[in-house]
mmCIF file of C-alpha atoms in Angstrom:
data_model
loop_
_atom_site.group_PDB
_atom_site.id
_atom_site.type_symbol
_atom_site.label_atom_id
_atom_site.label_comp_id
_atom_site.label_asym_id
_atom_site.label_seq_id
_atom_site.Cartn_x
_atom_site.Cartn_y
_atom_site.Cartn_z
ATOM 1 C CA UNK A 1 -155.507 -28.535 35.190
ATOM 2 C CA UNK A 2 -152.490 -30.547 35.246
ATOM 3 C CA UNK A 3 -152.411 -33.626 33.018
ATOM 4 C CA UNK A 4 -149.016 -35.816 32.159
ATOM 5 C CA UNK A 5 -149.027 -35.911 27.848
ATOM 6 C CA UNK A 6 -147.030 -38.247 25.962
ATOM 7 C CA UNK A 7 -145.022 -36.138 22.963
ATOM 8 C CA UNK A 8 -143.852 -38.486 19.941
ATOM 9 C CA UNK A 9 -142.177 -36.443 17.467
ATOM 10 C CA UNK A 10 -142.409 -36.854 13.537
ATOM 11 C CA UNK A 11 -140.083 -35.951 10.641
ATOM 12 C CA UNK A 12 -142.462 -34.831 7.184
ATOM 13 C CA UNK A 13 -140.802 -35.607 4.371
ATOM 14 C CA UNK A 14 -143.255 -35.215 1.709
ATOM 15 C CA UNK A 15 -146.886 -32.718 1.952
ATOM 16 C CA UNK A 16 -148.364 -31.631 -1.069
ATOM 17 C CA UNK A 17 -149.541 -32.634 -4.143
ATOM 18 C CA UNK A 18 -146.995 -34.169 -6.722
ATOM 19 C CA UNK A 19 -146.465 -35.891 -9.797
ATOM 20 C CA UNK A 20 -145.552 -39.656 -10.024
ATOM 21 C CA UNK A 21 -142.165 -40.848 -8.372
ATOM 22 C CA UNK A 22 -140.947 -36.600 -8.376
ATOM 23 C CA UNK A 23 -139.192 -35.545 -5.423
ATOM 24 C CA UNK A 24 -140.791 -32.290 -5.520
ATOM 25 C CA UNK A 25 -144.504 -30.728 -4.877
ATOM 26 C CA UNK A 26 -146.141 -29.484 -7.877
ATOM 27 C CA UNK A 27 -148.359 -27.797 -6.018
ATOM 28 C CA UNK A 28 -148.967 -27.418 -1.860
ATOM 29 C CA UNK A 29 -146.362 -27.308 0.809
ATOM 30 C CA UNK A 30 -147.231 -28.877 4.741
ATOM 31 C CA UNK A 31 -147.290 -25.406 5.432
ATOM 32 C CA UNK A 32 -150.193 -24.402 2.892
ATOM 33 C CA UNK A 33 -152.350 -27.293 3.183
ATOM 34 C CA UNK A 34 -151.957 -26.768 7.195
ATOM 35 C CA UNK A 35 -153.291 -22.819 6.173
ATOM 36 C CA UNK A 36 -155.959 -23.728 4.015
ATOM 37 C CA UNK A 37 -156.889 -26.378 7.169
ATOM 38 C CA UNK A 38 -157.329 -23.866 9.616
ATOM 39 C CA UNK A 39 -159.346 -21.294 6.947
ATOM 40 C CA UNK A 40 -161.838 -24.753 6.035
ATOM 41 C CA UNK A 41 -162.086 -25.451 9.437
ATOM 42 C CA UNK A 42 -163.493 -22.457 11.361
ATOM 43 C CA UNK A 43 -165.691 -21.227 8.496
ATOM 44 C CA UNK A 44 -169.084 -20.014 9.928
ATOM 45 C CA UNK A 45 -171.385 -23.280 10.420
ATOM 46 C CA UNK A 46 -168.799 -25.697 9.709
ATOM 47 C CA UNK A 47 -170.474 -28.897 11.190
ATOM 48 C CA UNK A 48 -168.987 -31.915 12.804
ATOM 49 C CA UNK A 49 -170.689 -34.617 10.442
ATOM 50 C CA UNK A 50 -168.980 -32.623 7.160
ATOM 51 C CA UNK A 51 -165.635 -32.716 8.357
ATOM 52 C CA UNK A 52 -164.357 -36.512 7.507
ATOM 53 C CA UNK A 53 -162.602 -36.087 3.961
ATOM 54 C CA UNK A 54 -163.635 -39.229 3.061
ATOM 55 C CA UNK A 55 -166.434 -42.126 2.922
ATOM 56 C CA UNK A 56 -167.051 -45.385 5.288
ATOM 57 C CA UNK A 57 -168.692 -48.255 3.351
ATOM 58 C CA UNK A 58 -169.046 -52.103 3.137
ATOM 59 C CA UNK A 59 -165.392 -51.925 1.036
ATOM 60 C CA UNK A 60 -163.481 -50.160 3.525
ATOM 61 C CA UNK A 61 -160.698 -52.063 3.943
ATOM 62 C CA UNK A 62 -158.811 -49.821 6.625
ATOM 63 C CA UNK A 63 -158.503 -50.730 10.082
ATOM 64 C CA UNK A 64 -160.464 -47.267 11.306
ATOM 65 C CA UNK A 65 -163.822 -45.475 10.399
ATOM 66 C CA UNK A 66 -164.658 -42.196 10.266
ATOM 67 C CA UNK A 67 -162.158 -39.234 11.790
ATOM 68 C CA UNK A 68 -163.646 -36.119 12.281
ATOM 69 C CA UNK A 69 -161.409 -32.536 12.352
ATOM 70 C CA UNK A 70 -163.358 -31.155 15.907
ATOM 71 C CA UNK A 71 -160.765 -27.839 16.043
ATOM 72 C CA UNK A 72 -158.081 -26.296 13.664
ATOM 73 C CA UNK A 73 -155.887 -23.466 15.682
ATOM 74 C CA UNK A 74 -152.929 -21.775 14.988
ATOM 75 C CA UNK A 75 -150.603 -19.589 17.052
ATOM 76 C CA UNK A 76 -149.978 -16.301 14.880
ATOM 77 C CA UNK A 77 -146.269 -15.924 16.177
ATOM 78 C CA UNK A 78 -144.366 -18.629 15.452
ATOM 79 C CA UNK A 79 -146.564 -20.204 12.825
ATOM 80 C CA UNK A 80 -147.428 -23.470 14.481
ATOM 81 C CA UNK A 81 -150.867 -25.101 14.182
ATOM 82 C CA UNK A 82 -152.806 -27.862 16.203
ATOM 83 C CA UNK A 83 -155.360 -30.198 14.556
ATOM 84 C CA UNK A 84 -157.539 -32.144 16.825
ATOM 85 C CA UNK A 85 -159.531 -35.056 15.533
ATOM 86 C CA UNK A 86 -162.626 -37.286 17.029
ATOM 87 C CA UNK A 87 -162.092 -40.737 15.898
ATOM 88 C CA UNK A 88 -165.541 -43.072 15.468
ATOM 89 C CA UNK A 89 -165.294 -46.582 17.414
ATOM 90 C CA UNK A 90 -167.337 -49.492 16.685
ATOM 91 C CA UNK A 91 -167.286 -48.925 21.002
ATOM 92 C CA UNK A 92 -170.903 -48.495 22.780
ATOM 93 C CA UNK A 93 -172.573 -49.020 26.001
ATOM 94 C CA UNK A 94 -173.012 -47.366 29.024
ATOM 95 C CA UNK A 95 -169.750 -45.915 29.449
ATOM 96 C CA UNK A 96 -169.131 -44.529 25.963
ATOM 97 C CA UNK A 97 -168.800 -41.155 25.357
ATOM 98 C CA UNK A 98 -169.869 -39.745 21.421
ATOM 99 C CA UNK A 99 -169.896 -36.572 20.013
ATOM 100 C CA UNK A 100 -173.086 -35.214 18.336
ATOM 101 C CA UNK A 101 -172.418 -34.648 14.677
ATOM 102 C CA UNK A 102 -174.985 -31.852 14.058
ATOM 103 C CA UNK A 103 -172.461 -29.658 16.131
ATOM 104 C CA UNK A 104 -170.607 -26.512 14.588
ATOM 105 C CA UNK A 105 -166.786 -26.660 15.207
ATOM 106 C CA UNK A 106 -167.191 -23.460 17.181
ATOM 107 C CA UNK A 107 -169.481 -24.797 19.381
ATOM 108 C CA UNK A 108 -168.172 -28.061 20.594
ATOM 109 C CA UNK A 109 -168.513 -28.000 24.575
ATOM 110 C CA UNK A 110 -169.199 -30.743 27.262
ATOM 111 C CA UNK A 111 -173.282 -30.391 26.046
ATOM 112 C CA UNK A 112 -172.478 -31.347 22.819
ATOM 113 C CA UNK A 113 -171.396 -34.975 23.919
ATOM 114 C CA UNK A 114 -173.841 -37.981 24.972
ATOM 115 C CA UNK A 115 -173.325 -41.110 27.382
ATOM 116 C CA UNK A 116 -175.149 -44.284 27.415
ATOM 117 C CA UNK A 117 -178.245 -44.827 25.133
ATOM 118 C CA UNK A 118 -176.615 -42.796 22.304
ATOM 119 C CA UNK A 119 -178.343 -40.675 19.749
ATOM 120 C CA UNK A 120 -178.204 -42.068 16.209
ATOM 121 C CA UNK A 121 -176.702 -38.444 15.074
ATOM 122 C CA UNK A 122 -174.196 -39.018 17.900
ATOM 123 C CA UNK A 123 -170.548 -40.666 16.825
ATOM 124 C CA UNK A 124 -169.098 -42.797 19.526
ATOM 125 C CA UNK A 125 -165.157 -42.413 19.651
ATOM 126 C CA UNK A 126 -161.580 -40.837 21.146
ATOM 127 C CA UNK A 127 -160.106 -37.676 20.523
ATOM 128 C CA UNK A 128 -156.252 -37.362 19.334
ATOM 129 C CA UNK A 129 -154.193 -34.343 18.570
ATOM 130 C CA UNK A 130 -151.536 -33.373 15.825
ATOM 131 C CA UNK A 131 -149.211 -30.379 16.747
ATOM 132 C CA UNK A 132 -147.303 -29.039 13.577
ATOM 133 C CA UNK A 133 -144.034 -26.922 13.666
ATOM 134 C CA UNK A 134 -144.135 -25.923 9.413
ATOM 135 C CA UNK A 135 -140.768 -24.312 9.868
ATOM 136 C CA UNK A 136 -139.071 -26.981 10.309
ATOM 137 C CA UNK A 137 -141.390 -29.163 8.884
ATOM 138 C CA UNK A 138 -142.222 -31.314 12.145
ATOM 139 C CA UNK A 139 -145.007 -32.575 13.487
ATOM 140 C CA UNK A 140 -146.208 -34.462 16.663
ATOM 141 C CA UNK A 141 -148.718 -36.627 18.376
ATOM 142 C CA UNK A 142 -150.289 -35.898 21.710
ATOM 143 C CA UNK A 143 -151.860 -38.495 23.618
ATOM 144 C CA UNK A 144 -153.235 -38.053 27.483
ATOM 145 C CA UNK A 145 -153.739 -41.595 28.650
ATOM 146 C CA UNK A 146 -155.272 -43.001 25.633
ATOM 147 C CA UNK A 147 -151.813 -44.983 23.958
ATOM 148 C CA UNK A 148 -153.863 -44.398 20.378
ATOM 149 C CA UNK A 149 -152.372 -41.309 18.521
ATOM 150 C CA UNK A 150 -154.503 -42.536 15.303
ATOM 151 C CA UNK A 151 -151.701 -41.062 13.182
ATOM 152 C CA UNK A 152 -152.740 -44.046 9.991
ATOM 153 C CA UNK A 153 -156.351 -42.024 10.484
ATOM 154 C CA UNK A 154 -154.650 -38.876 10.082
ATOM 155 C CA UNK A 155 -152.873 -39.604 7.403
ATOM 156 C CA UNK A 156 -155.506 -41.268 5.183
ATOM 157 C CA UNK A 157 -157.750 -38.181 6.396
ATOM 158 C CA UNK A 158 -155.062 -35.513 5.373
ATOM 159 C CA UNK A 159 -154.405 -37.482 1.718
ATOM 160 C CA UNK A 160 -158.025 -37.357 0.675
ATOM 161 C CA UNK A 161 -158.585 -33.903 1.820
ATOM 162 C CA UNK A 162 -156.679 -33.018 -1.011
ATOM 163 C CA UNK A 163 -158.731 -34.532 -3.055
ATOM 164 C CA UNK A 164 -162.224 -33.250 -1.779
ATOM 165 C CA UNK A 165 -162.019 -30.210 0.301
ATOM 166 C CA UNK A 166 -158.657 -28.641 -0.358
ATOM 167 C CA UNK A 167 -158.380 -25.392 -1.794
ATOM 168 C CA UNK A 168 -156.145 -27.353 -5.031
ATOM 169 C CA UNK A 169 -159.422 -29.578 -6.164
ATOM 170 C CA UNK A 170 -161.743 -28.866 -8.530
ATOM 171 C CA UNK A 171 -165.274 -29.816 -9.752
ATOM 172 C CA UNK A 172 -167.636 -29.495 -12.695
ATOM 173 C CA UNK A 173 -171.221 -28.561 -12.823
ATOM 174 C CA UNK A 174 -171.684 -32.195 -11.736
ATOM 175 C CA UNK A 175 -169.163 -32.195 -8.912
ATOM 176 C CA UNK A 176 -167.699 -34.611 -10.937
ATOM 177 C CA UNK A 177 -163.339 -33.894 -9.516
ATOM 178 C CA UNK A 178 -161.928 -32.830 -12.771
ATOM 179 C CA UNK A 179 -158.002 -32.075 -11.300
ATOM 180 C CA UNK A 180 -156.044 -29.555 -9.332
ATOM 181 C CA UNK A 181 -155.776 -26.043 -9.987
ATOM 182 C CA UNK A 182 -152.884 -23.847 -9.647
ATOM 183 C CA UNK A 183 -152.304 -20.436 -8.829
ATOM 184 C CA UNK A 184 -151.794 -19.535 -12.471
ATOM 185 C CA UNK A 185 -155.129 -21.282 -13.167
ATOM 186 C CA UNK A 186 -153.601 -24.466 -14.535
ATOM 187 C CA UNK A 187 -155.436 -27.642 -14.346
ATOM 188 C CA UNK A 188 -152.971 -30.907 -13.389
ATOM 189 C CA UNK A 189 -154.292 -33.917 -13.598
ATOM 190 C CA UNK A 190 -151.507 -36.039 -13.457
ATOM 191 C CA UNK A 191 -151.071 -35.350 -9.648
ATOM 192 C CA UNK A 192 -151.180 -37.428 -6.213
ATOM 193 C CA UNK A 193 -151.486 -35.837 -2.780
ATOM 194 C CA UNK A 194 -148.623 -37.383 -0.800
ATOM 195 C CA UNK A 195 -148.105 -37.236 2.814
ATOM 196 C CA UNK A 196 -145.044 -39.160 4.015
ATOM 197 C CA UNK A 197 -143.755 -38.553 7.546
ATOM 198 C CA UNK A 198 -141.191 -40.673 9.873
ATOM 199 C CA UNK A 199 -140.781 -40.824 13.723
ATOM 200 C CA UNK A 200 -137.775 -38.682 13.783
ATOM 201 C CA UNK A 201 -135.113 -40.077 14.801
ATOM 202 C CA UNK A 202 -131.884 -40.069 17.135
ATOM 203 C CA UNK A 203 -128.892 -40.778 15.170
ATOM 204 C CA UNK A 204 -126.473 -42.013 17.716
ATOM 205 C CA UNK A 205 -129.141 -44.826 19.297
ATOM 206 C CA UNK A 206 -129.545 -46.362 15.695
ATOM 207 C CA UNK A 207 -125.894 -45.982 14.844
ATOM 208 C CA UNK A 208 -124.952 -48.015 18.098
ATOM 209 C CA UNK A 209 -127.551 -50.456 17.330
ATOM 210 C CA UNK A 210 -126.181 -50.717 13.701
ATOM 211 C CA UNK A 211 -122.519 -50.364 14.127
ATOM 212 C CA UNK A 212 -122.720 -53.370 16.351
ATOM 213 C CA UNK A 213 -125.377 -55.650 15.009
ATOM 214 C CA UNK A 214 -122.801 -58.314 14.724
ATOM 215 C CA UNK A 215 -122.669 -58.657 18.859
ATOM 216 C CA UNK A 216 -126.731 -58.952 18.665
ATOM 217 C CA UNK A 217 -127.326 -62.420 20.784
ATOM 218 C CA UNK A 218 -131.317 -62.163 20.108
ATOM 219 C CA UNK A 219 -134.239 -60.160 19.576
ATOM 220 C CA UNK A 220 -137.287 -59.489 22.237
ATOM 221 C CA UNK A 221 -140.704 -58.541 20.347
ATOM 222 C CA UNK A 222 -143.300 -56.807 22.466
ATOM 223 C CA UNK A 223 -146.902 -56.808 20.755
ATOM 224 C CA UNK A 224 -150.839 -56.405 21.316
ATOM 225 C CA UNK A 225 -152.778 -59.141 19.894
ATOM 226 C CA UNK A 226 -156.381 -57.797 18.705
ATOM 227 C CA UNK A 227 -159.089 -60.384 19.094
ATOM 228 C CA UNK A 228 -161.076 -58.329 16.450
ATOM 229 C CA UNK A 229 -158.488 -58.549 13.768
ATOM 230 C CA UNK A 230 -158.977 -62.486 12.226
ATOM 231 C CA UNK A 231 -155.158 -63.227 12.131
ATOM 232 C CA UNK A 232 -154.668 -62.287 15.713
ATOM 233 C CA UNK A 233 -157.551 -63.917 16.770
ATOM 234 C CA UNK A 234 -155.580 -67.367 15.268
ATOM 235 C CA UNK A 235 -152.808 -66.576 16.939
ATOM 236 C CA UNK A 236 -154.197 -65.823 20.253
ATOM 237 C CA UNK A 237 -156.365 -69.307 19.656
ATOM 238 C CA UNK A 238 -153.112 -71.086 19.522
ATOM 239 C CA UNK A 239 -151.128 -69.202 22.625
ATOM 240 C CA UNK A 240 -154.189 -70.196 24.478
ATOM 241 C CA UNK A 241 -154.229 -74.165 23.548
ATOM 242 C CA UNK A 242 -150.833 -74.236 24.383
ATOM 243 C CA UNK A 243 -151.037 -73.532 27.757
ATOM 244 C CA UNK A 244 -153.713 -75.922 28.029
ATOM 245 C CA UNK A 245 -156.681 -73.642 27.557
ATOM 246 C CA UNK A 246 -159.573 -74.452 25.320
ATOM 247 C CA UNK A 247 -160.141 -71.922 22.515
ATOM 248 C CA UNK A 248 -163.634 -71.794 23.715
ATOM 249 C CA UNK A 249 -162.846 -70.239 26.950
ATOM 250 C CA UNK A 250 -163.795 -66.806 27.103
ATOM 251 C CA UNK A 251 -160.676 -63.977 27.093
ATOM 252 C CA UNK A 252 -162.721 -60.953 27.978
ATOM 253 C CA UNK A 253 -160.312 -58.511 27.112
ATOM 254 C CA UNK A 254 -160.266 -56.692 23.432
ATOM 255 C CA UNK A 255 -156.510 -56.434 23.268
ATOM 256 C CA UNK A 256 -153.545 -59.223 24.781
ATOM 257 C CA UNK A 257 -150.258 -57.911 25.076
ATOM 258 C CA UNK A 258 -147.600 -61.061 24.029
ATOM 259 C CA UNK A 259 -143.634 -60.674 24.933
ATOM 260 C CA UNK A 260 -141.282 -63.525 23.069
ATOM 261 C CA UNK A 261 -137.747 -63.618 22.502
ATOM 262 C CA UNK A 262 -135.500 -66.035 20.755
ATOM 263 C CA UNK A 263 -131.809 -65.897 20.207
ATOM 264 C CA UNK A 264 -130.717 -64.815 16.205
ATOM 265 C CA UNK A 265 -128.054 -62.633 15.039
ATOM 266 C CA UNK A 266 -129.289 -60.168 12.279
ATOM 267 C CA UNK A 267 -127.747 -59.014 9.075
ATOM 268 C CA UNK A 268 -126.995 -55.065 9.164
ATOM 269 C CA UNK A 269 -129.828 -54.942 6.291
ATOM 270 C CA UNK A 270 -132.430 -57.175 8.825
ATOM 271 C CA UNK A 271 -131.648 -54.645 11.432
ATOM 272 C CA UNK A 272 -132.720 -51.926 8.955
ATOM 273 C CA UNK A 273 -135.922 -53.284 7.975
ATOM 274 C CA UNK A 274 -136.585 -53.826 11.678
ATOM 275 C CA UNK A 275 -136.145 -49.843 11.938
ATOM 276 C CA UNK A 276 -138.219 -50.067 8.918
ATOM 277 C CA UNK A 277 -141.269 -51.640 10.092
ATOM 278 C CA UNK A 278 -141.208 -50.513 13.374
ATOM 279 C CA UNK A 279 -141.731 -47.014 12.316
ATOM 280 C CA UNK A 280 -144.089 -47.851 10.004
ATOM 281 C CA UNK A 281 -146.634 -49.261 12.288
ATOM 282 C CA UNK A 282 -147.959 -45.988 13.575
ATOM 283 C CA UNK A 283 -151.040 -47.109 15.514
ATOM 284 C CA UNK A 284 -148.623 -49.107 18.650
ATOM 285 C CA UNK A 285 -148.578 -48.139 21.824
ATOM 286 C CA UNK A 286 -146.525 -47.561 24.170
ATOM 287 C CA UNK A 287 -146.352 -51.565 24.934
ATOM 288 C CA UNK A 288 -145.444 -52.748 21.135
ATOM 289 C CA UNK A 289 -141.446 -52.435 20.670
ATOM 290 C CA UNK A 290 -138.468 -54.006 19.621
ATOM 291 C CA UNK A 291 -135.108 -55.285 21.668
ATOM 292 C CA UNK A 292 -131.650 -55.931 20.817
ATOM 293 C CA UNK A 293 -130.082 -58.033 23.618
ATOM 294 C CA UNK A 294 -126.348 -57.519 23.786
ATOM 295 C CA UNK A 295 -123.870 -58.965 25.956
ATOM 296 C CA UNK A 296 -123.116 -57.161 29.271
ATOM 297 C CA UNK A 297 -120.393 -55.355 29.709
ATOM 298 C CA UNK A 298 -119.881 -55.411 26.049
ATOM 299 C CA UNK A 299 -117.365 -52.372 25.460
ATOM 300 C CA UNK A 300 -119.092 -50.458 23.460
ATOM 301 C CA UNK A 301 -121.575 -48.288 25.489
ATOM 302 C CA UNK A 302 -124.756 -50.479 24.693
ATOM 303 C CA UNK A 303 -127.113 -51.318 27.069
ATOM 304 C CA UNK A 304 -128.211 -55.169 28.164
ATOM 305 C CA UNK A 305 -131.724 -54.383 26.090
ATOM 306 C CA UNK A 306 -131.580 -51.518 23.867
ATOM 307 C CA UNK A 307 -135.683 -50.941 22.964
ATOM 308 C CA UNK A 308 -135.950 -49.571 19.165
ATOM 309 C CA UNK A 309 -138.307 -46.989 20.801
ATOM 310 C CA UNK A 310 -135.643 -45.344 22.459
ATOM 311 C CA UNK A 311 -134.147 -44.810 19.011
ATOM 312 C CA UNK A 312 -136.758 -42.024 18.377
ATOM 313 C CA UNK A 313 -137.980 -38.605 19.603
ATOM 314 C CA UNK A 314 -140.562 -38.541 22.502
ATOM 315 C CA UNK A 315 -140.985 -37.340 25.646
ATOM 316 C CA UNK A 316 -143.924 -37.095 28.823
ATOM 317 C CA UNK A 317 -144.409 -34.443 30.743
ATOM 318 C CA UNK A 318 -146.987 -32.639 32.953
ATOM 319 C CA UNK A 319 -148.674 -29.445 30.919
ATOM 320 C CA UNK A 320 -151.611 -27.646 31.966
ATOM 321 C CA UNK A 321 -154.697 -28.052 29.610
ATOM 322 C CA UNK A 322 -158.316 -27.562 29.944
ATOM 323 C CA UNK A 323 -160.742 -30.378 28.908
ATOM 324 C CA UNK A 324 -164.259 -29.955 27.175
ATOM 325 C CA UNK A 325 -165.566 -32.926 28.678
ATOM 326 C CA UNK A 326 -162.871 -34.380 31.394
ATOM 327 C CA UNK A 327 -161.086 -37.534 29.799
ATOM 328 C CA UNK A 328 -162.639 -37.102 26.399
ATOM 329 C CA UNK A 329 -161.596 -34.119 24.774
ATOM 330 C CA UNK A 330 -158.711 -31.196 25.218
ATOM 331 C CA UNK A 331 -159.874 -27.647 24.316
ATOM 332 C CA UNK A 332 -157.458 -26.720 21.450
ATOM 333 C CA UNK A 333 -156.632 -23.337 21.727
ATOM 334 C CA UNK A 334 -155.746 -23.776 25.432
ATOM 335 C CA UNK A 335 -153.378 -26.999 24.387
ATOM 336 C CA UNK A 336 -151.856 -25.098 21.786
ATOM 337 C CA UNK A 337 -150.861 -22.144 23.808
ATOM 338 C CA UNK A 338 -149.462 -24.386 26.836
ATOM 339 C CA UNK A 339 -147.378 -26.110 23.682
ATOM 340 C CA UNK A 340 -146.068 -22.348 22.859
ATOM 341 C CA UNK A 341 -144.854 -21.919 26.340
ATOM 342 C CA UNK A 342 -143.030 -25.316 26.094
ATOM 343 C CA UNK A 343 -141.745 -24.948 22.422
ATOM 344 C CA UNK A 344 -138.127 -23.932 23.244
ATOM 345 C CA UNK A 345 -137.875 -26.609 25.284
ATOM 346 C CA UNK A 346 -139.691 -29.091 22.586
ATOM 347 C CA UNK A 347 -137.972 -27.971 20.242
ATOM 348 C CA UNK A 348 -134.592 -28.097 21.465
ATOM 349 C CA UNK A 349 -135.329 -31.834 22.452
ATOM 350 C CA UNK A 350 -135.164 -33.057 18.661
ATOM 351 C CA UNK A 351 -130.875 -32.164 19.136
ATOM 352 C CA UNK A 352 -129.693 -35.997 19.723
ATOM 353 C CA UNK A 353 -127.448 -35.016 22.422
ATOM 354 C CA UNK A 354 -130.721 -33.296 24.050
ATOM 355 C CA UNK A 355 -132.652 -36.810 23.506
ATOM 356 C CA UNK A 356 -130.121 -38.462 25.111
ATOM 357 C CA UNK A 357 -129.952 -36.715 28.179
ATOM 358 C CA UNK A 358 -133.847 -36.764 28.613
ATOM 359 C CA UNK A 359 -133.979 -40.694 27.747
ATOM 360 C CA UNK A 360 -131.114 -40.870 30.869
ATOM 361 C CA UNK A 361 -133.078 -38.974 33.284
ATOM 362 C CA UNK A 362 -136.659 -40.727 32.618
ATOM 363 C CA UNK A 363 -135.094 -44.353 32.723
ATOM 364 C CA UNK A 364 -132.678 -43.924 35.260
#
């Protein structure tokens, strides 16, 4: 089956386990941790509910629950891997799909998931994929339809798996963690798994956007407004009134998506912290961006609107897949082989004169 996949593409900078403020690993590499992954992963009975690295309770203070690893593959040739995760929702009714937890990674098919009057053992939720390229120490987020690539899940997932599962930790008599172990038996305990990735980049959009900052006439902000977070929720409150709605008029929908623009001229050093924070909010979608409005026919190449997410590596296309249950979840070895026959083409798309051309050709 033919399904259209949005590729965003990310630069790792930092995998492993390292001491405070060094530069280098002390132990791990994104390729080894990716290995050890795939070997924890498809161990015989490896269940569902054991696979979230770390615990949900009353003090949680992140902005997800629970993500569970649901498939670990790797292609033996060029040394890639895929990770694909099921991410719990607070979501429920009728229409919700969950996975059941009691379910062994290698058994994972469209009986394993419920919908409508869900199982307590079940977990309610969306799937999202991580493609990894340890050669050139890339990584990327797939997403079919669903904008959320729950990359901040990932990453907190991936950081404490260090710390309970990898092969690195170790445990007394009490499994009490008592530090990380290296090959020459060593016990460290002055070390902190790191992961630290960025959306990698094109060079000549930021450049342009930099080298010119001074011709900026204003900024456009795109963002989604989330009635469950408490400071959106204000916000949105406020929109509302001033349009001449009462707050206690019912917006049925979860998420408001909110355009403004005013006219400023940033400092080279507010433009980079705009790059800055852009790329560090990781859970957008595709709606949530940043514009730089320059004057036409300004000389210098730049468009009317140049969008901050055109400054980075992505692409859609149309890939064949096969789905465990259709709309809910990809089956991973099939994804990860359809990637292989793409990869040349993937791969060459992180050259900035390659980006270029494909940003022409899908916003022409």
């Amino acid at each position: 089956m033919s399904e259209r996949a949005s590729i965003r593409f990310y630069d790792v900078k930092h995998c492993g386990l390292y001491k405070p403020r060094a530069r280098s690993s002390t132990l791990g590499s994104l390729n080894e941790i990716l290995h050890n992954i795939y070997n924890w992963a498809n161990e015989p009975g490896r269940l569902v509910l054991n696979t979230c690295s770390y615990e949900v309770d009353e003090d949680f203070d992140q902005e997800f629950l629970e993500t569970y690893l649901v498939s670990a593959q790797k292609c033996n040739d060029t040394g890639d891997y895929l990770l694909s995760f099921w991410n719990r929702t607070h979501s429920g009714g009728d229409s919700v799909y969950a996975l059941d937890a009691g379910t062994q990674l290698t058994n994972v098919s469209e009986r394993t998931f419920h919908q409508g009057n869900l199982p307590d053992s079940s977990i309610p939720g969306y799937a999202t994929y991580f493609w990894f390229t340890p050669s050139r120490s890339v990584m990327a987020t797939i997403t079919f339809g669903n904008p959320r690539s729950g990359m901040n899940a990932f990453s907190y997932w991936l950081e404490n798996f260090f710390r309970t599962e990898s092969r690195y930790a170790t445990f007394d008599s009490t499994e009490l963690f008592t530090g990380y172990k290296g090959t020459d038996g060593t016990i460290h305990n002055d070390l902190e798994p790191r992961f630290h990735k960025q959306l990698y980049s094109k060079p000549s959009k930021k450049t342009l956007i930099l080298a010119n900052h001074e011709s900026i006439k204003g900024i456009i902000r795109r963002i989604n407004l989330d009635r469950g977070q408490v400071a959106d929720k204000g916000l949105l409150d406020g929109l509302i009134s001033r349009v001449g709605i009462t707050t206690e008029t019912e917006i049925h929908d979860h998420e408001i998506s909110l355009k403004y623009e005013f006219s400023y001229t940033p400092t080279e050093a507010e433009v980079q912290d705009m790059f800055a924070t852009y790329e560090a909010s990781s859970s957008r979608s595709k709606w949530e961006d940043v514009g730089f409005v320059f004057p036409e026919n300004n000389g210098f190449g730049a468009n009317k609107t140049e969008w901050l997410s055109k400054s980075f590596a992505k692409i859609k296309l149309e890939i064949d897949i096969e789905w465990v249950l259709a709309g809910q979840l990809v089956k991973g070895s099939v994804l990860l082989q359809t990637l292989r026959s793409h990869r040349e083409e993937l791969i060459n798309l992180l050259a900035d004169e390659a980006l270029l051309n494909e940003e022409q050709r899908d916003y022409a």
